[in-house]
Tab-separated table of N, CA and C in Angstrom:
chain	number	residue	atom	x	y	z
A	87	ALA	N	-21.038	-41.889	-16.169
A	87	ALA	CA	-22.017	-41.679	-15.121
A	87	ALA	C	-22.714	-42.998	-14.811
A	88	PHE	N	-23.204	-43.105	-13.595
A	88	PHE	CA	-23.972	-44.283	-13.231
A	88	PHE	C	-25.112	-43.876	-12.308
A	89	VAL	N	-26.131	-44.710	-12.243
A	89	VAL	CA	-27.309	-44.445	-11.420
A	89	VAL	C	-27.059	-44.994	-10.030
A	90	SER	N	-27.361	-44.175	-9.040
A	90	SER	CA	-27.182	-44.564	-7.648
A	90	SER	C	-28.513	-44.433	-6.913
A	91	PRO	N	-29.353	-45.483	-6.933
A	91	PRO	CA	-30.678	-45.373	-6.323
A	91	PRO	C	-30.652	-45.222	-4.808
A	92	LYS	N	-29.552	-45.621	-4.165
A	92	LYS	CA	-29.479	-45.526	-2.704
A	92	LYS	C	-28.970	-44.176	-2.227
A	93	ALA	N	-28.249	-43.448	-3.080
A	93	ALA	CA	-27.742	-42.132	-2.692
A	93	ALA	C	-28.876	-41.119	-2.765
A	94	PRO	N	-29.128	-40.399	-1.686
A	94	PRO	CA	-30.225	-39.417	-1.716
A	94	PRO	C	-29.909	-38.271	-2.670
A	95	ALA	N	-30.887	-37.903	-3.460
A	95	ALA	CA	-30.724	-36.786	-4.390
A	95	ALA	C	-30.985	-35.482	-3.644
A	96	ARG	N	-30.125	-34.515	-3.892
A	96	ARG	CA	-30.259	-33.192	-3.287
A	96	ARG	C	-30.457	-32.173	-4.396
A	97	PRO	N	-31.047	-31.035	-4.076
A	97	PRO	CA	-31.146	-29.993	-5.098
A	97	PRO	C	-29.773	-29.710	-5.707
A	98	GLY	N	-29.751	-29.640	-7.038
A	98	GLY	CA	-28.497	-29.451	-7.763
A	98	GLY	C	-27.948	-30.734	-8.347
A	99	ASP	N	-28.440	-31.892	-7.876
A	99	ASP	CA	-28.005	-33.187	-8.406
A	99	ASP	C	-28.746	-33.508	-9.695
A	100	ASP	N	-28.087	-34.227	-10.577
A	100	ASP	CA	-28.763	-34.773	-11.754
A	100	ASP	C	-29.469	-36.053	-11.328
A	101	VAL	N	-30.682	-36.256	-11.843
A	101	VAL	CA	-31.490	-37.401	-11.443
A	101	VAL	C	-32.125	-38.081	-12.655
A	102	VAL	N	-32.433	-39.355	-12.488
A	102	VAL	CA	-33.218	-40.116	-13.452
A	102	VAL	C	-34.571	-40.333	-12.792
A	103	VAL	N	-35.647	-39.938	-13.472
A	103	VAL	CA	-37.001	-40.044	-12.929
A	103	VAL	C	-37.841	-40.881	-13.885
A	104	GLN	N	-38.454	-41.942	-13.359
A	104	GLN	CA	-39.354	-42.769	-14.151
A	104	GLN	C	-40.783	-42.363	-13.827
A	105	LEU	N	-41.552	-42.029	-14.875
A	105	LEU	CA	-42.922	-41.555	-14.693
A	105	LEU	C	-43.943	-42.628	-15.041
A	106	ILE	N	-45.057	-42.596	-14.311
A	106	ILE	CA	-46.197	-43.461	-14.578
A	106	ILE	C	-47.403	-42.575	-14.854
A	107	ASN	N	-48.500	-43.183	-15.297
A	107	ASN	CA	-49.736	-42.449	-15.541
A	107	ASN	C	-50.785	-42.952	-14.551
A	108	PRO	N	-50.973	-42.253	-13.418
A	108	PRO	CA	-51.931	-42.729	-12.416
A	108	PRO	C	-53.385	-42.682	-12.892
A	109	ALA	N	-53.667	-41.972	-13.973
A	109	ALA	CA	-55.035	-41.887	-14.501
A	109	ALA	C	-55.346	-43.031	-15.467
A	110	ALA	N	-54.371	-43.855	-15.772
A	110	ALA	CA	-54.569	-44.954	-16.718
A	110	ALA	C	-55.398	-46.066	-16.086
A	111	ASP	N	-55.824	-47.009	-16.917
A	111	ASP	CA	-56.523	-48.185	-16.412
A	111	ASP	C	-55.658	-48.874	-15.367
A	112	GLU	N	-56.292	-49.598	-14.474
A	112	GLU	CA	-55.579	-50.229	-13.369
A	112	GLU	C	-54.399	-51.086	-13.847
A	113	ASP	N	-54.559	-51.794	-14.959
A	113	ASP	CA	-53.495	-52.642	-15.485
A	113	ASP	C	-52.266	-51.833	-15.903
A	114	MET	N	-52.487	-50.596	-16.328
A	114	MET	CA	-51.408	-49.774	-16.873
A	114	MET	C	-50.854	-48.753	-15.879
A	115	GLN	N	-51.459	-48.615	-14.711
A	115	GLN	CA	-51.078	-47.555	-13.784
A	115	GLN	C	-49.625	-47.613	-13.359
A	116	GLN	N	-49.084	-48.782	-13.150
A	116	GLN	CA	-47.715	-48.897	-12.650
A	116	GLN	C	-46.687	-49.078	-13.764
A	117	ARG	N	-47.109	-49.021	-14.997
A	117	ARG	CA	-46.187	-49.154	-16.125
A	117	ARG	C	-45.478	-47.825	-16.369
A	118	VAL	N	-44.168	-47.866	-16.458
A	118	VAL	CA	-43.398	-46.654	-16.715
A	118	VAL	C	-43.710	-46.172	-18.131
A	119	THR	N	-44.104	-44.900	-18.239
A	119	THR	CA	-44.470	-44.341	-19.540
A	119	THR	C	-43.421	-43.377	-20.075
A	120	MET	N	-42.524	-42.894	-19.197
A	120	MET	CA	-41.515	-41.937	-19.630
A	120	MET	C	-40.358	-41.937	-18.637
A	121	VAL	N	-39.157	-41.682	-19.137
A	121	VAL	CA	-37.975	-41.558	-18.281
A	121	VAL	C	-37.332	-40.209	-18.570
A	122	LEU	N	-37.033	-39.466	-17.506
A	122	LEU	CA	-36.426	-38.146	-17.630
A	122	LEU	C	-35.045	-38.136	-16.979
A	123	ILE	N	-34.111	-37.424	-17.567
A	123	ILE	CA	-32.826	-37.126	-16.937
A	123	ILE	C	-32.764	-35.609	-16.846
A	124	LYS	N	-32.834	-35.105	-15.627
A	124	LYS	CA	-32.917	-33.663	-15.382
A	124	LYS	C	-32.130	-33.321	-14.124
A	125	ARG	N	-32.085	-32.046	-13.793
A	125	ARG	CA	-31.463	-31.589	-12.553
A	125	ARG	C	-32.570	-31.319	-11.536
A	126	LEU	N	-32.397	-31.862	-10.335
A	126	LEU	CA	-33.363	-31.649	-9.260
A	126	LEU	C	-33.198	-30.234	-8.707
A	127	VAL	N	-34.302	-29.491	-8.694
A	127	VAL	CA	-34.294	-28.127	-8.160
A	127	VAL	C	-34.866	-28.124	-6.752
A	128	LYS	N	-35.997	-28.825	-6.573
A	128	LYS	CA	-36.716	-28.790	-5.301
A	128	LYS	C	-37.562	-30.044	-5.156
A	129	ARG	N	-37.724	-30.500	-3.909
A	129	ARG	CA	-38.601	-31.636	-3.621
A	129	ARG	C	-39.536	-31.239	-2.484
A	130	THR	N	-40.835	-31.459	-2.678
A	130	THR	CA	-41.820	-31.220	-1.621
A	130	THR	C	-42.611	-32.512	-1.431
A	131	SER	N	-43.578	-32.486	-0.536
A	131	SER	CA	-44.399	-33.683	-0.315
A	131	SER	C	-45.373	-33.930	-1.462
A	132	SER	N	-45.600	-32.925	-2.319
A	132	SER	CA	-46.575	-33.097	-3.400
A	132	SER	C	-45.977	-33.074	-4.811
A	133	TYR	N	-44.739	-32.588	-4.975
A	133	TYR	CA	-44.134	-32.536	-6.306
A	133	TYR	C	-42.613	-32.457	-6.214
A	134	ILE	N	-41.967	-32.711	-7.349
A	134	ILE	CA	-40.556	-32.381	-7.486
A	134	ILE	C	-40.441	-31.357	-8.608
A	135	GLU	N	-39.515	-30.450	-8.444
A	135	GLU	CA	-39.264	-29.449	-9.478
A	135	GLU	C	-37.943	-29.805	-10.145
A	136	LEU	N	-37.978	-29.862	-11.472
A	136	LEU	CA	-36.817	-30.254	-12.257
A	136	LEU	C	-36.398	-29.141	-13.189
A	137	LEU	N	-35.129	-29.137	-13.556
A	137	LEU	CA	-34.596	-28.188	-14.526
A	137	LEU	C	-34.237	-28.949	-15.784
A	138	GLN	N	-34.839	-28.547	-16.875
A	138	GLN	CA	-34.515	-29.104	-18.186
A	138	GLN	C	-33.295	-28.350	-18.703
A	139	TYR	N	-32.409	-29.062	-19.397
A	139	TYR	CA	-31.150	-28.464	-19.839
A	139	TYR	C	-31.296	-27.574	-21.071
A	140	ASN	N	-31.935	-28.067	-22.125
A	140	ASN	CA	-31.950	-27.320	-23.374
A	140	ASN	C	-33.262	-27.557	-24.104
A	141	PRO	N	-34.137	-26.585	-24.253
A	141	PRO	CA	-33.975	-25.227	-23.737
A	141	PRO	C	-34.175	-25.226	-22.228
A	142	GLN	N	-33.452	-24.356	-21.552
A	142	GLN	CA	-33.496	-24.334	-20.094
A	142	GLN	C	-34.845	-23.832	-19.603
A	143	ARG	N	-35.508	-24.695	-18.783
A	143	ARG	CA	-36.770	-24.306	-18.159
A	143	ARG	C	-37.036	-25.223	-16.981
A	144	LYS	N	-37.733	-24.690	-15.990
A	144	LYS	CA	-38.110	-25.462	-14.807
A	144	LYS	C	-39.551	-25.932	-14.965
A	145	PHE	N	-39.814	-27.121	-14.425
A	145	PHE	CA	-41.187	-27.630	-14.412
A	145	PHE	C	-41.363	-28.551	-13.220
A	146	ARG	N	-42.621	-28.795	-12.856
A	146	ARG	CA	-42.945	-29.630	-11.688
A	146	ARG	C	-43.608	-30.928	-12.131
A	147	VAL	N	-43.301	-31.981	-11.389
A	147	VAL	CA	-43.902	-33.289	-11.624
A	147	VAL	C	-44.580	-33.715	-10.315
A	148	PRO	N	-45.894	-33.985	-10.352
A	148	PRO	CA	-46.579	-34.440	-9.138
A	148	PRO	C	-45.998	-35.773	-8.646
A	149	ILE	N	-45.918	-35.919	-7.343
A	149	ILE	CA	-45.359	-37.138	-6.738
A	149	ILE	C	-46.096	-38.385	-7.210
A	150	ASN	N	-47.413	-38.298	-7.424
A	150	ASN	CA	-48.165	-39.489	-7.834
A	150	ASN	C	-47.834	-39.942	-9.256
A	151	ARG	N	-47.062	-39.168	-10.003
A	151	ARG	CA	-46.628	-39.565	-11.348
A	151	ARG	C	-45.267	-40.258	-11.331
A	152	ILE	N	-44.600	-40.274	-10.172
A	152	ILE	CA	-43.231	-40.792	-10.105
A	152	ILE	C	-43.221	-42.236	-9.635
A	153	ALA	N	-42.693	-43.119	-10.480
A	153	ALA	CA	-42.507	-44.521	-10.097
A	153	ALA	C	-41.248	-44.647	-9.257
A	154	THR	N	-40.136	-44.111	-9.753
A	154	THR	CA	-38.865	-44.106	-9.037
A	154	THR	C	-38.063	-42.885	-9.444
A	155	SER	N	-37.131	-42.532	-8.592
A	155	SER	CA	-36.153	-41.512	-8.946
A	155	SER	C	-34.823	-41.949	-8.352
A	156	ALA	N	-33.748	-41.627	-9.051
A	156	ALA	CA	-32.427	-42.043	-8.605
A	156	ALA	C	-31.406	-40.975	-8.959
A	157	ASN	N	-30.398	-40.894	-8.125
A	157	ASN	CA	-29.320	-39.952	-8.324
A	157	ASN	C	-28.433	-40.423	-9.478
A	158	LEU	N	-28.078	-39.529	-10.354
A	158	LEU	CA	-27.173	-39.831	-11.459
A	158	LEU	C	-25.803	-39.301	-11.062
A	159	ARG	N	-24.866	-40.197	-10.846
A	159	ARG	CA	-23.549	-39.829	-10.323
A	159	ARG	C	-22.493	-39.870	-11.417
A	160	PRO	N	-21.630	-38.868	-11.467
A	160	PRO	CA	-20.515	-38.917	-12.418
A	160	PRO	C	-19.582	-40.074	-12.076
A	161	ALA	N	-18.893	-40.579	-13.060
A	161	ALA	CA	-17.984	-41.713	-12.853
A	161	ALA	C	-16.894	-41.399	-11.836
A	162	VAL	N	-16.517	-40.154	-11.664
A	162	VAL	CA	-15.452	-39.806	-10.708
A	162	VAL	C	-15.872	-40.046	-9.269
A	163	HIS	N	-17.175	-40.262	-8.992
A	163	HIS	CA	-17.641	-40.524	-7.639
A	163	HIS	C	-17.558	-41.992	-7.256
A	164	ARG	N	-17.080	-42.822	-8.158
A	164	ARG	CA	-16.965	-44.233	-7.827
A	164	ARG	C	-15.923	-44.443	-6.739
A	165	VAL	N	-16.192	-45.394	-5.866
A	165	VAL	CA	-15.243	-45.754	-4.828
A	165	VAL	C	-14.216	-46.687	-5.456
A	166	LYS	N	-12.959	-46.500	-5.134
A	166	LYS	CA	-11.886	-47.291	-5.722
A	166	LYS	C	-12.186	-48.788	-5.593
A	167	GLY	N	-12.169	-49.465	-6.745
A	167	GLY	CA	-12.393	-50.909	-6.765
A	167	GLY	C	-13.853	-51.308	-6.764
A	168	ARG	N	-14.780	-50.353	-6.697
A	168	ARG	CA	-16.204	-50.673	-6.677
A	168	ARG	C	-16.937	-49.844	-7.716
A	169	LEU	N	-18.049	-50.354	-8.202
A	169	LEU	CA	-18.897	-49.596	-9.130
A	169	LEU	C	-19.958	-48.857	-8.380
């Protein structure tokens, strides 16, 4: 698998989400505090809903906690001759 930050993630796609703590001191606000690999269930203007694999459960992450998110693509989606 590889991370594809330019490919838009759709519900049902596996994603890598980097979280920040917006309540932290100004120096620490943009520092990534956690990285999640989950399945995207839903995206709204205020949160994303993710599916955890084991144990299976859905949860929401507020948009202001997300530094970046990227689509996680299986290796079979590679274009011939390119990564």
